[in-house]
mmCIF file of C-alpha atoms in Angstrom:
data_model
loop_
_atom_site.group_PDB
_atom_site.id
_atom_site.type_symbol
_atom_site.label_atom_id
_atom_site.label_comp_id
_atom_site.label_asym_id
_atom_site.label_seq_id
_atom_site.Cartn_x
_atom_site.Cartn_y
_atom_site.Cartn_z
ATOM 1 C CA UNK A 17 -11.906 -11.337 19.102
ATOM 2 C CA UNK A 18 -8.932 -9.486 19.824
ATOM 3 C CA UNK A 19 -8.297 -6.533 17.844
ATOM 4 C CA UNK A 20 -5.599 -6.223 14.913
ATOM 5 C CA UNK A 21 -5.087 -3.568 13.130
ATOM 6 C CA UNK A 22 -3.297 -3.691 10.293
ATOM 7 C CA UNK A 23 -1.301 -0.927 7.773
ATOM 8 C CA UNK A 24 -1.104 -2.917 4.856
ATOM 9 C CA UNK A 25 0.461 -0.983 2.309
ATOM 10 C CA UNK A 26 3.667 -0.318 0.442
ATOM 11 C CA UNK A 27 7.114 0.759 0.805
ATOM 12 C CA UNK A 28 10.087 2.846 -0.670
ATOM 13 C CA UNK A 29 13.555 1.536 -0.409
ATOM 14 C CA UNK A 30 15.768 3.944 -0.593
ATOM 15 C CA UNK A 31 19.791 4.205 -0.957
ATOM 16 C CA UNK A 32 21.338 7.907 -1.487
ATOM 17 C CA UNK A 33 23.712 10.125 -0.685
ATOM 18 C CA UNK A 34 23.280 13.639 1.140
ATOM 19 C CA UNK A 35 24.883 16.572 -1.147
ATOM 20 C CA UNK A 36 25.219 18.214 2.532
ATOM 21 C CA UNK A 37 28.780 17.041 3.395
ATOM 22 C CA UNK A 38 27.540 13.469 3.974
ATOM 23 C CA UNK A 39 28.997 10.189 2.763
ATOM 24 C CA UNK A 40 30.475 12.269 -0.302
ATOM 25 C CA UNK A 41 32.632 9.665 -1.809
ATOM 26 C CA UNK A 42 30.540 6.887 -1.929
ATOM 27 C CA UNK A 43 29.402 8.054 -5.111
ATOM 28 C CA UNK A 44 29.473 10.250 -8.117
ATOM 29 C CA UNK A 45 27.362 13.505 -7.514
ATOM 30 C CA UNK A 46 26.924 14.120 -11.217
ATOM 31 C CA UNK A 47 25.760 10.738 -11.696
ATOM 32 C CA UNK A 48 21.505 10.541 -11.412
ATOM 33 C CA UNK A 49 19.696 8.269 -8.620
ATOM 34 C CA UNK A 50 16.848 6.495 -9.092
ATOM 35 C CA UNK A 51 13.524 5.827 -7.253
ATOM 36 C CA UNK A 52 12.341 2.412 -8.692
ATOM 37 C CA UNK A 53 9.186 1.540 -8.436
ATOM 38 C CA UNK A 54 7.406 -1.667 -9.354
ATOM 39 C CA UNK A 55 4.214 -0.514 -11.114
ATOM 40 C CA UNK A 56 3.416 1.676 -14.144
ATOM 41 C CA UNK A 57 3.063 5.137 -14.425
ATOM 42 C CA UNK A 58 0.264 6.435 -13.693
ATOM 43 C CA UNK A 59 -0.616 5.034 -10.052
ATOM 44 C CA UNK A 60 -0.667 6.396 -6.736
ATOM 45 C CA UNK A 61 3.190 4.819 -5.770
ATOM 46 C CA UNK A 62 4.260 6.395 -9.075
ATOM 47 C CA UNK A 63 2.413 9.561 -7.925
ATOM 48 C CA UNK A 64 4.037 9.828 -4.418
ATOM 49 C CA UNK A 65 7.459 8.748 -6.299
ATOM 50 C CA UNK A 66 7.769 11.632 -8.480
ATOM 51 C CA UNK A 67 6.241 13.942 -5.401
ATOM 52 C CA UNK A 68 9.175 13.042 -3.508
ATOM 53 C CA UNK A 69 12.106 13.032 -6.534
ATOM 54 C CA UNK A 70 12.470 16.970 -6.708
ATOM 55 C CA UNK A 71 13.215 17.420 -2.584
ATOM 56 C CA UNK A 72 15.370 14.452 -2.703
ATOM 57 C CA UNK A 73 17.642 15.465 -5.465
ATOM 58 C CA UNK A 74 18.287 18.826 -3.693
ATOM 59 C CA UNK A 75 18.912 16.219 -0.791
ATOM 60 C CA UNK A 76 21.568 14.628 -3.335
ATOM 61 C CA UNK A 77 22.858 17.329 -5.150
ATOM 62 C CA UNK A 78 21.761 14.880 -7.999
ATOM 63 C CA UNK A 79 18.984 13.957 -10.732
ATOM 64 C CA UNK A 80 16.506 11.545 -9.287
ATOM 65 C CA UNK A 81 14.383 9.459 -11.676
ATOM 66 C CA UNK A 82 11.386 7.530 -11.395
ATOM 67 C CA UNK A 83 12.012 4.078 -13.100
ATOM 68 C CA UNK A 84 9.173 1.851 -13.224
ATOM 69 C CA UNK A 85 9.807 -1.771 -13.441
ATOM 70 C CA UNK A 86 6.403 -3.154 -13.034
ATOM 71 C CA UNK A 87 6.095 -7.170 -12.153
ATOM 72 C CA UNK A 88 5.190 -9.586 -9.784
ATOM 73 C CA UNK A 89 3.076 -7.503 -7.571
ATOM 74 C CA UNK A 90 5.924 -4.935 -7.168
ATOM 75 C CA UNK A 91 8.847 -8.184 -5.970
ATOM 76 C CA UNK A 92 10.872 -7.728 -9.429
ATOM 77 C CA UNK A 93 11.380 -4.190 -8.373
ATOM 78 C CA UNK A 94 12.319 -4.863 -4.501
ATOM 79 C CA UNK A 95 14.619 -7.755 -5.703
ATOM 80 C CA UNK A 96 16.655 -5.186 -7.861
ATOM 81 C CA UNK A 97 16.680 -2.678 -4.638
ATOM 82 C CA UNK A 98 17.615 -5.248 -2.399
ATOM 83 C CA UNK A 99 20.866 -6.312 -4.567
ATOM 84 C CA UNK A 100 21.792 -3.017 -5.080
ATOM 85 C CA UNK A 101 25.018 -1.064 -3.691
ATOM 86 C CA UNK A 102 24.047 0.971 -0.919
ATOM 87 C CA UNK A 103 26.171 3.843 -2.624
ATOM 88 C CA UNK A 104 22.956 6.476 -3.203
ATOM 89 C CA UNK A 105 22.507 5.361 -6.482
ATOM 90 C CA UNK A 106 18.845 3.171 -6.364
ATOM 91 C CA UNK A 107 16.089 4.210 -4.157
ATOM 92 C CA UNK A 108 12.157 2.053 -4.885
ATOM 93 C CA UNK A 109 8.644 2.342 -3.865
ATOM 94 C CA UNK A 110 6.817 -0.178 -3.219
ATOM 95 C CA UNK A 111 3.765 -1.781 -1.188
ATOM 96 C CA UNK A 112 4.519 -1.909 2.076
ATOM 97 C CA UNK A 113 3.090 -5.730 1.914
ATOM 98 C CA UNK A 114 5.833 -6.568 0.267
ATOM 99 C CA UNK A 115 7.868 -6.492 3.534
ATOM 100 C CA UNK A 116 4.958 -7.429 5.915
ATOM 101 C CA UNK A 117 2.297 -9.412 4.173
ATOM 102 C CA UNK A 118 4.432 -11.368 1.010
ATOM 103 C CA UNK A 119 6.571 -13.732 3.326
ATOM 104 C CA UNK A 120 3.415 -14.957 4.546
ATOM 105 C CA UNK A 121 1.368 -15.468 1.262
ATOM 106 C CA UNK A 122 3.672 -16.181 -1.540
ATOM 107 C CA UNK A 123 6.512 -19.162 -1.228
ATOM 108 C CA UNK A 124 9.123 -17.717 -3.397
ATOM 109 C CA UNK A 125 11.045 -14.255 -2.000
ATOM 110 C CA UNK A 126 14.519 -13.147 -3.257
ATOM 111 C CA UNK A 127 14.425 -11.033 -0.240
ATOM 112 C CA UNK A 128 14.525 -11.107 3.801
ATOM 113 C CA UNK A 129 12.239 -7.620 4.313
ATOM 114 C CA UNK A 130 13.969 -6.899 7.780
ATOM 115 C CA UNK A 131 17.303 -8.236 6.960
ATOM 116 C CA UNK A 132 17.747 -7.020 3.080
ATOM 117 C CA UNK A 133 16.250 -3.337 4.185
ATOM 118 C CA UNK A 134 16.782 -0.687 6.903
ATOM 119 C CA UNK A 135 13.659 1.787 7.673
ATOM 120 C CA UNK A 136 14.297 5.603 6.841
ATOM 121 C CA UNK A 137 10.924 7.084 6.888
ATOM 122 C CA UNK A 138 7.215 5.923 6.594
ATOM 123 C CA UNK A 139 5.672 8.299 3.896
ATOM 124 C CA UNK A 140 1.621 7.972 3.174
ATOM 125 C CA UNK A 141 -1.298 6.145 4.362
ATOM 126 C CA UNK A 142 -4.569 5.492 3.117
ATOM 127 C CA UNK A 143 -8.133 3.172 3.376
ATOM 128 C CA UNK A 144 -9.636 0.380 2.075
ATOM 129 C CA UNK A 145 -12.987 0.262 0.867
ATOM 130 C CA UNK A 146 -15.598 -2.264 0.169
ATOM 131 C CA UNK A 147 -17.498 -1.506 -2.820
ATOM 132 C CA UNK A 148 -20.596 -2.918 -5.319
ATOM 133 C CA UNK A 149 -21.701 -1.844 -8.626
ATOM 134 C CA UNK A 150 -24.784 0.614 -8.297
ATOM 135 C CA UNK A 151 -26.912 -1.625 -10.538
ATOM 136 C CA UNK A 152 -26.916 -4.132 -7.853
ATOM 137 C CA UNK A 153 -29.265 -2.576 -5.994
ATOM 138 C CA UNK A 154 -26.835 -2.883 -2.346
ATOM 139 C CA UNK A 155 -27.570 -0.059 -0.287
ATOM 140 C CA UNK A 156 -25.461 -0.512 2.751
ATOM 141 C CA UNK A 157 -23.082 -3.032 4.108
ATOM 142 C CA UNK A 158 -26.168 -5.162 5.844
ATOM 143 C CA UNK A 159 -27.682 -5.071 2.215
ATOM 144 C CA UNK A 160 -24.426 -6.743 1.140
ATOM 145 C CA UNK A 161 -24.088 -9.279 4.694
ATOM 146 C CA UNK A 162 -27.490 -10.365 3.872
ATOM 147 C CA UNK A 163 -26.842 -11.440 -0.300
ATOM 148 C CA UNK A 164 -23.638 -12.769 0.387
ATOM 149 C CA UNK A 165 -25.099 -15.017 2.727
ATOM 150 C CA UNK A 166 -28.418 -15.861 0.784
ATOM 151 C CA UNK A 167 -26.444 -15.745 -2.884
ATOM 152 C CA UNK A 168 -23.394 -18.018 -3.361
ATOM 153 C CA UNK A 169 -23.230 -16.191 -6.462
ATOM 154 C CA UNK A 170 -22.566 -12.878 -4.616
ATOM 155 C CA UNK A 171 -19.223 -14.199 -2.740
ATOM 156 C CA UNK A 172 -16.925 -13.950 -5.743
ATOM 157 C CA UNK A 173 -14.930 -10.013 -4.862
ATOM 158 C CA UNK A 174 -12.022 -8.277 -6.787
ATOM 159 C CA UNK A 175 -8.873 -6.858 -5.964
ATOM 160 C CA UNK A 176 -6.327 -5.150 -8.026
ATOM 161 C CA UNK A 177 -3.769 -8.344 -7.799
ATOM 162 C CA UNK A 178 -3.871 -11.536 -5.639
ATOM 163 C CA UNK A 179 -1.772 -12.009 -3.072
ATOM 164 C CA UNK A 180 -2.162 -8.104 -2.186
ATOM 165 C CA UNK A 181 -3.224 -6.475 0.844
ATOM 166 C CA UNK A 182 -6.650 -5.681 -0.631
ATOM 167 C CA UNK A 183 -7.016 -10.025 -1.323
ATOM 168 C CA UNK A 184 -6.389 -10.559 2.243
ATOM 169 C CA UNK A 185 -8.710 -7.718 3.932
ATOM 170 C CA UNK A 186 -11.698 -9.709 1.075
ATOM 171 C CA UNK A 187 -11.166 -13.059 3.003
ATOM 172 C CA UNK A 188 -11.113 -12.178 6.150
ATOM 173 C CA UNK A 189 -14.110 -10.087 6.208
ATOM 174 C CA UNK A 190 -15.589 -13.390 4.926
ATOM 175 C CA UNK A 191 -13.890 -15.105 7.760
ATOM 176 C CA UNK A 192 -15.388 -13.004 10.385
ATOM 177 C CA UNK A 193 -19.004 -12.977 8.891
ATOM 178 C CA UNK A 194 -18.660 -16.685 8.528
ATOM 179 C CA UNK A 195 -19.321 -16.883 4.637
ATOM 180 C CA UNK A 196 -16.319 -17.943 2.683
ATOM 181 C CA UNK A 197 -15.501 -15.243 -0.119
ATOM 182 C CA UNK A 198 -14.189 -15.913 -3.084
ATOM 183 C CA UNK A 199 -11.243 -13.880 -4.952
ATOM 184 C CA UNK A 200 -11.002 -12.612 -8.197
ATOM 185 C CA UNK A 201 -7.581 -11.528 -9.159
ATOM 186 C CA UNK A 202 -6.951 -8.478 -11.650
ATOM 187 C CA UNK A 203 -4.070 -7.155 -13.182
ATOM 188 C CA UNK A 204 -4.211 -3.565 -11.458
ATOM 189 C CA UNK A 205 -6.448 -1.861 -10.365
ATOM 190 C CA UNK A 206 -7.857 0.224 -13.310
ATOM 191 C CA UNK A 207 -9.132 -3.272 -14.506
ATOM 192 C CA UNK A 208 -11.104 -4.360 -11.410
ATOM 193 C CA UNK A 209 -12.667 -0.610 -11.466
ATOM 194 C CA UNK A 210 -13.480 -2.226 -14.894
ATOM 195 C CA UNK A 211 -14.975 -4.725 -13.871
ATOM 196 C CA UNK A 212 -16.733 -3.771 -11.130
ATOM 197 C CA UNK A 213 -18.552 -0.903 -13.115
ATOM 198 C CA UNK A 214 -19.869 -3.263 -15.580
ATOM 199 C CA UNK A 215 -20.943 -5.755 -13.021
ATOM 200 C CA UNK A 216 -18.458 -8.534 -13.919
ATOM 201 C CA UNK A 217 -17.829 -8.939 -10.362
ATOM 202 C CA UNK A 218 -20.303 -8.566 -7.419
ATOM 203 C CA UNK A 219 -18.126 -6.174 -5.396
ATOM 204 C CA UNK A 220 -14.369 -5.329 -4.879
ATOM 205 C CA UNK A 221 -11.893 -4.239 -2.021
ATOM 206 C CA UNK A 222 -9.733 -1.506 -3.077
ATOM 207 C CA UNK A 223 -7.969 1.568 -2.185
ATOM 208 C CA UNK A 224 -10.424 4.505 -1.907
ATOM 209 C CA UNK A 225 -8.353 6.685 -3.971
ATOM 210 C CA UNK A 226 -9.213 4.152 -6.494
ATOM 211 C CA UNK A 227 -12.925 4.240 -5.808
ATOM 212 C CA UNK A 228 -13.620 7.916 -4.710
ATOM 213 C CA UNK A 229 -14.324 8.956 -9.182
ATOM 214 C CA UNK A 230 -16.545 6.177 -9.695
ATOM 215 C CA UNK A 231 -18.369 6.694 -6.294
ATOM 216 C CA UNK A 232 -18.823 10.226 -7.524
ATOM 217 C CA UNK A 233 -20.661 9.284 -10.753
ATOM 218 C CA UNK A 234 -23.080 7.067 -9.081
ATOM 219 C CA UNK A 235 -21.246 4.489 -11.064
ATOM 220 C CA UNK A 236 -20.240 2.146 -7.641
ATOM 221 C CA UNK A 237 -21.511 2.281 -3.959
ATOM 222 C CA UNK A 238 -18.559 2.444 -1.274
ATOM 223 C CA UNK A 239 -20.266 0.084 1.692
ATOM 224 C CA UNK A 240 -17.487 0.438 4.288
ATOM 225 C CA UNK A 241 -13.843 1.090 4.813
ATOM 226 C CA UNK A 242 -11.410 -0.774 6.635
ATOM 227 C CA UNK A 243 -10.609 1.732 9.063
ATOM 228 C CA UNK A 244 -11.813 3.139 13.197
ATOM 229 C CA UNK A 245 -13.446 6.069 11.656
ATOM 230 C CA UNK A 246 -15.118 8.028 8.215
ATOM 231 C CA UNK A 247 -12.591 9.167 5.457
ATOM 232 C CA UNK A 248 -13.796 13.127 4.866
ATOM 233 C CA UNK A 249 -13.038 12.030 0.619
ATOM 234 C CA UNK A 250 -16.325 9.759 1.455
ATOM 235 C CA UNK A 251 -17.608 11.399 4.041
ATOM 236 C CA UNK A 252 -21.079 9.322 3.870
ATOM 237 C CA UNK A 253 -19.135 5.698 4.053
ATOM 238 C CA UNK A 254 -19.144 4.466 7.426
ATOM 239 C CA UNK A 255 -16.530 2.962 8.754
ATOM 240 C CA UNK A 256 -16.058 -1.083 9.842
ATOM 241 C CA UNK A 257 -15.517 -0.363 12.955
ATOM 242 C CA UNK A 258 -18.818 1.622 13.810
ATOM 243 C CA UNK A 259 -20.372 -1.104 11.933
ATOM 244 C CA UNK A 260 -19.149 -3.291 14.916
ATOM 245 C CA UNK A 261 -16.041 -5.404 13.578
ATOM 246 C CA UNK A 262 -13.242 -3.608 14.635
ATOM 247 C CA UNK A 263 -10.696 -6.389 13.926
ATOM 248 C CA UNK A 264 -10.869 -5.592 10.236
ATOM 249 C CA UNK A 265 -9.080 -2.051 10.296
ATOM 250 C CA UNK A 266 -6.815 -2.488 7.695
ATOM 251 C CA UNK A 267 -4.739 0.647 6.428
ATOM 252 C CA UNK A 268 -2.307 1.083 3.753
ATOM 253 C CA UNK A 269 0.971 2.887 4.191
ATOM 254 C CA UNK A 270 3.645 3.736 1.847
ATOM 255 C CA UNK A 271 7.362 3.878 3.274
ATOM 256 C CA UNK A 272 11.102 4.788 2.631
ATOM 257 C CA UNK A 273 13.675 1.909 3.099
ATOM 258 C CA UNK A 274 17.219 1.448 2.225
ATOM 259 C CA UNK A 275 19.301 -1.064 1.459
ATOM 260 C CA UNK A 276 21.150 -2.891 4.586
ATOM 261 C CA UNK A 277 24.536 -1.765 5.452
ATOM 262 C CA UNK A 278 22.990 2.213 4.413
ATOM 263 C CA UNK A 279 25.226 4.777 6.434
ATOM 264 C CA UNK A 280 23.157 5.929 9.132
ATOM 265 C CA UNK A 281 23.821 9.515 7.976
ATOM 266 C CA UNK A 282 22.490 9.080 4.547
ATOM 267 C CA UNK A 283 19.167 7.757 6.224
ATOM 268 C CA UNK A 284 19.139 10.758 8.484
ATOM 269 C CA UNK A 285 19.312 12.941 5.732
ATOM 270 C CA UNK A 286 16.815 10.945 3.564
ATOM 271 C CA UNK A 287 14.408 10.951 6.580
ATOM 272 C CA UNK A 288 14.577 14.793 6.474
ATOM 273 C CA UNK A 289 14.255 15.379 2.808
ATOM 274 C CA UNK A 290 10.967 12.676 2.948
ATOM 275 C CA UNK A 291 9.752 14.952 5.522
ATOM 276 C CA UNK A 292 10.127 18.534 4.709
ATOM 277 C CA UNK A 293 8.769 17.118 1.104
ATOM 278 C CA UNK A 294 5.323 15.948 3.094
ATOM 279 C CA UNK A 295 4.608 19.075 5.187
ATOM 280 C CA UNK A 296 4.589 20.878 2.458
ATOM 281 C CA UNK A 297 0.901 22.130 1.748
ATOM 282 C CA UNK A 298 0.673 21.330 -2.118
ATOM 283 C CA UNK A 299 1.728 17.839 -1.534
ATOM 284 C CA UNK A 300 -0.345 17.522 1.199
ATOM 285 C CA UNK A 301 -3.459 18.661 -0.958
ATOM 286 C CA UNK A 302 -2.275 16.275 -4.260
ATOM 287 C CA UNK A 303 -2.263 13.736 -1.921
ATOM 288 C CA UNK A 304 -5.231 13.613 -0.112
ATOM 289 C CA UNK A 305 -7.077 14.463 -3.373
ATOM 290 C CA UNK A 306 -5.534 10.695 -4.243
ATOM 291 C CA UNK A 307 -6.886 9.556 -1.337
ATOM 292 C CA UNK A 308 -3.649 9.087 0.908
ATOM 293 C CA UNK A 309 -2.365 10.923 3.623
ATOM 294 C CA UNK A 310 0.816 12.372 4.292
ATOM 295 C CA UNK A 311 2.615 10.947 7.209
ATOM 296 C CA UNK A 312 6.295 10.637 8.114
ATOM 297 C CA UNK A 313 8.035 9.041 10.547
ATOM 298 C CA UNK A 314 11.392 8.497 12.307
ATOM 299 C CA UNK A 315 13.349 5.325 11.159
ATOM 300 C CA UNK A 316 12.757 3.583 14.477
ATOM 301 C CA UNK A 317 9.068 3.952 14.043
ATOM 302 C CA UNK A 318 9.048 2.650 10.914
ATOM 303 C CA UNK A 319 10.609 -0.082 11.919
ATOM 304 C CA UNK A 320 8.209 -0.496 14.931
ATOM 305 C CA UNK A 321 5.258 -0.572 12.859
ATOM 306 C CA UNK A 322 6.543 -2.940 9.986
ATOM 307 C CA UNK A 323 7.451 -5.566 12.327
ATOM 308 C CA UNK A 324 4.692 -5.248 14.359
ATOM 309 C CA UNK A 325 2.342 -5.662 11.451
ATOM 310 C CA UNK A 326 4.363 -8.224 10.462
ATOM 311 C CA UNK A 327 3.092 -10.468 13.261
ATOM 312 C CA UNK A 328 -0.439 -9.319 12.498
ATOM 313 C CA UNK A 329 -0.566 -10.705 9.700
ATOM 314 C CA UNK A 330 0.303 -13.894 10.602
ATOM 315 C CA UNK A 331 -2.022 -14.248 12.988
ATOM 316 C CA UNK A 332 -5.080 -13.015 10.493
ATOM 317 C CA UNK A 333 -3.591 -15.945 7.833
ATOM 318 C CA UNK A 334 -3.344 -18.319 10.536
ATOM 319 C CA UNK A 335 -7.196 -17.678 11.669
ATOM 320 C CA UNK A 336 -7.914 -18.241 7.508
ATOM 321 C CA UNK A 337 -9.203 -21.977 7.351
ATOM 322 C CA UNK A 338 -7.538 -23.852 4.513
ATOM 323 C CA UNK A 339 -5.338 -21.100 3.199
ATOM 324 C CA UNK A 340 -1.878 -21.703 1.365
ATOM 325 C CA UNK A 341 0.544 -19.898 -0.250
ATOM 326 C CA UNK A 342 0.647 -18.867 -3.917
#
């Protein structure tokens, strides 16, 4: 099979304004700018949101807020980036499946995610991992091959939303071991962990910075993660490709966009202010203790790699027997 690899995460659109001489009347310095992002506090996109804000209103010469606007699997929030003025008033975070995975599984969008955004900066990345409750008695991942294919009871897995990136990576791992899987939608994360714990569900696909407490208390067994090699948060968790199916590296990503029609300066300097904000070591450290890595980019890169996994996941829905949109 040939090989995809896939960064499924989230993004952050971003319009501003550079206090540094650039694009200065577009908008009122003493006015605030706002990061919005489409989940509640709390989470790791609100985490890297309010990482970012103090480096990017030194950027602005401006207050930046976080305002969440949770909804919709982040869309509410990218539909009131993408209809907003390009002045350097409205930034958002978001999934980055929202531009590369959402035209493909849901049949509504507001939004055209290379048309309605330009790329400024990619800023995280992280793993997936597959997970079962401890009390199942699932050892490894050919413990969990073997009762998925002898239990139809043991098909059903969680995710923290359907539709998401994590939904996806569940059915086509049953895809490629030839045993249809069967979703279980939450509303976040914090309630499949729920779930999960207490056995309510036979196993889960998540992001690891979502599993790595509950692995730590015995509470849940991490199986695999979706990546070519070990995470050193779970350094005992092998990864899917040494298990022999690299086609299912699947990687989350966070990343700063703009709104279209964004002066090329203003992304410049928001591309710098992303970046001097993730080399810095106590960011680095907050963030890998979340599970995510820092990791910038230049806009064209960004671009690059959105489009390009763009196309990959099309090709992993089209190789999904009998899928439709939601």
């Amino acid at each position: 099979m040939k090989k995809i690899k896939i960064n499924v995460g989230a993004a952050i659109i971003t319009s501003f304004l550079c206090a540094g001489g650039v694009g200065t009347a577009q908008a009122d310095s003493a006015a605030s700018a706002r990061i919005l992002v489409g989940f509640p506090a709390g989470g790791n996109v609100d985490l890297v949101a309010r990482l970012i804000a103090p480096d990017l209103s030194k950027a602005l010469g401006r207050p930046v807020i976080v305002d969440n606007r949770p909804g919709a699997s982040g869309r509410l929030a990218i539909n009131l980036a993408t209809t907003s003025a390009p002045d350097g008033s409205t930034f958002i975070l978001t999934p980055g499946v929202a531009l590369t995975l959402y035209p493909h599984t849901f049949t509504e969008l507001r939004y055209e995610p290379f048309k309605d955004l330009a790329p400024v900066s990619n800023a995280v990345n992280w793993n997936l991992g597959l997970a079962v409750p401890s009390s199942s008695g699932i050892k490894n991942f050919a413990d969990y091959v073997q009762s998925i294919k002898a239990d139809p009871n043991q098909t059903f897995f969680a995710s923290s939303s359907t539709g998401s990136g994590q939904h996806l990576a569940g059915l086509y791992l049953g895809q490629t071991l030839g045993v249809a899987l069967e979703h279980v939608g939450y509303k976040g994360a914090s309630e499949a962990i729920v779930a999960l714990v207490g056995a309510q569900v036979p196993a889960a696909v998540l992001n690891i910075g979502e599993l790595i407490q509950q692995s730590e208390t015995g509470k849940i067994k991490v199986l695999a993660l979706f990546d070519s090699k070990r995470d050193p948060l779970l350094p005992d968790t092998p990864s899917i490709a040494e298990l022999g199916y690299p086609q299912l590296e699947i990687n989350g990503w966070l990343a700063f966009y703009a709104p279209a029609g964004t002066q090329p300066e203003l992304v410049q300097a928001a591309q710098a202010s992303i970046a001097t904000t993730l080399n810095n070591a106590a960011v680095k450290e907050k963030l890998r203790l979340a599970g995510m890595q820092s990791a910038s980019s230049t806009p064209e890169e960004l671009d690059a790699k959105g489009k390009k996994e763009f196309e990959h996941w099309q090709t992993v829905i089209q190789s999904l027997p009998n899928f439709s949109k939601f």
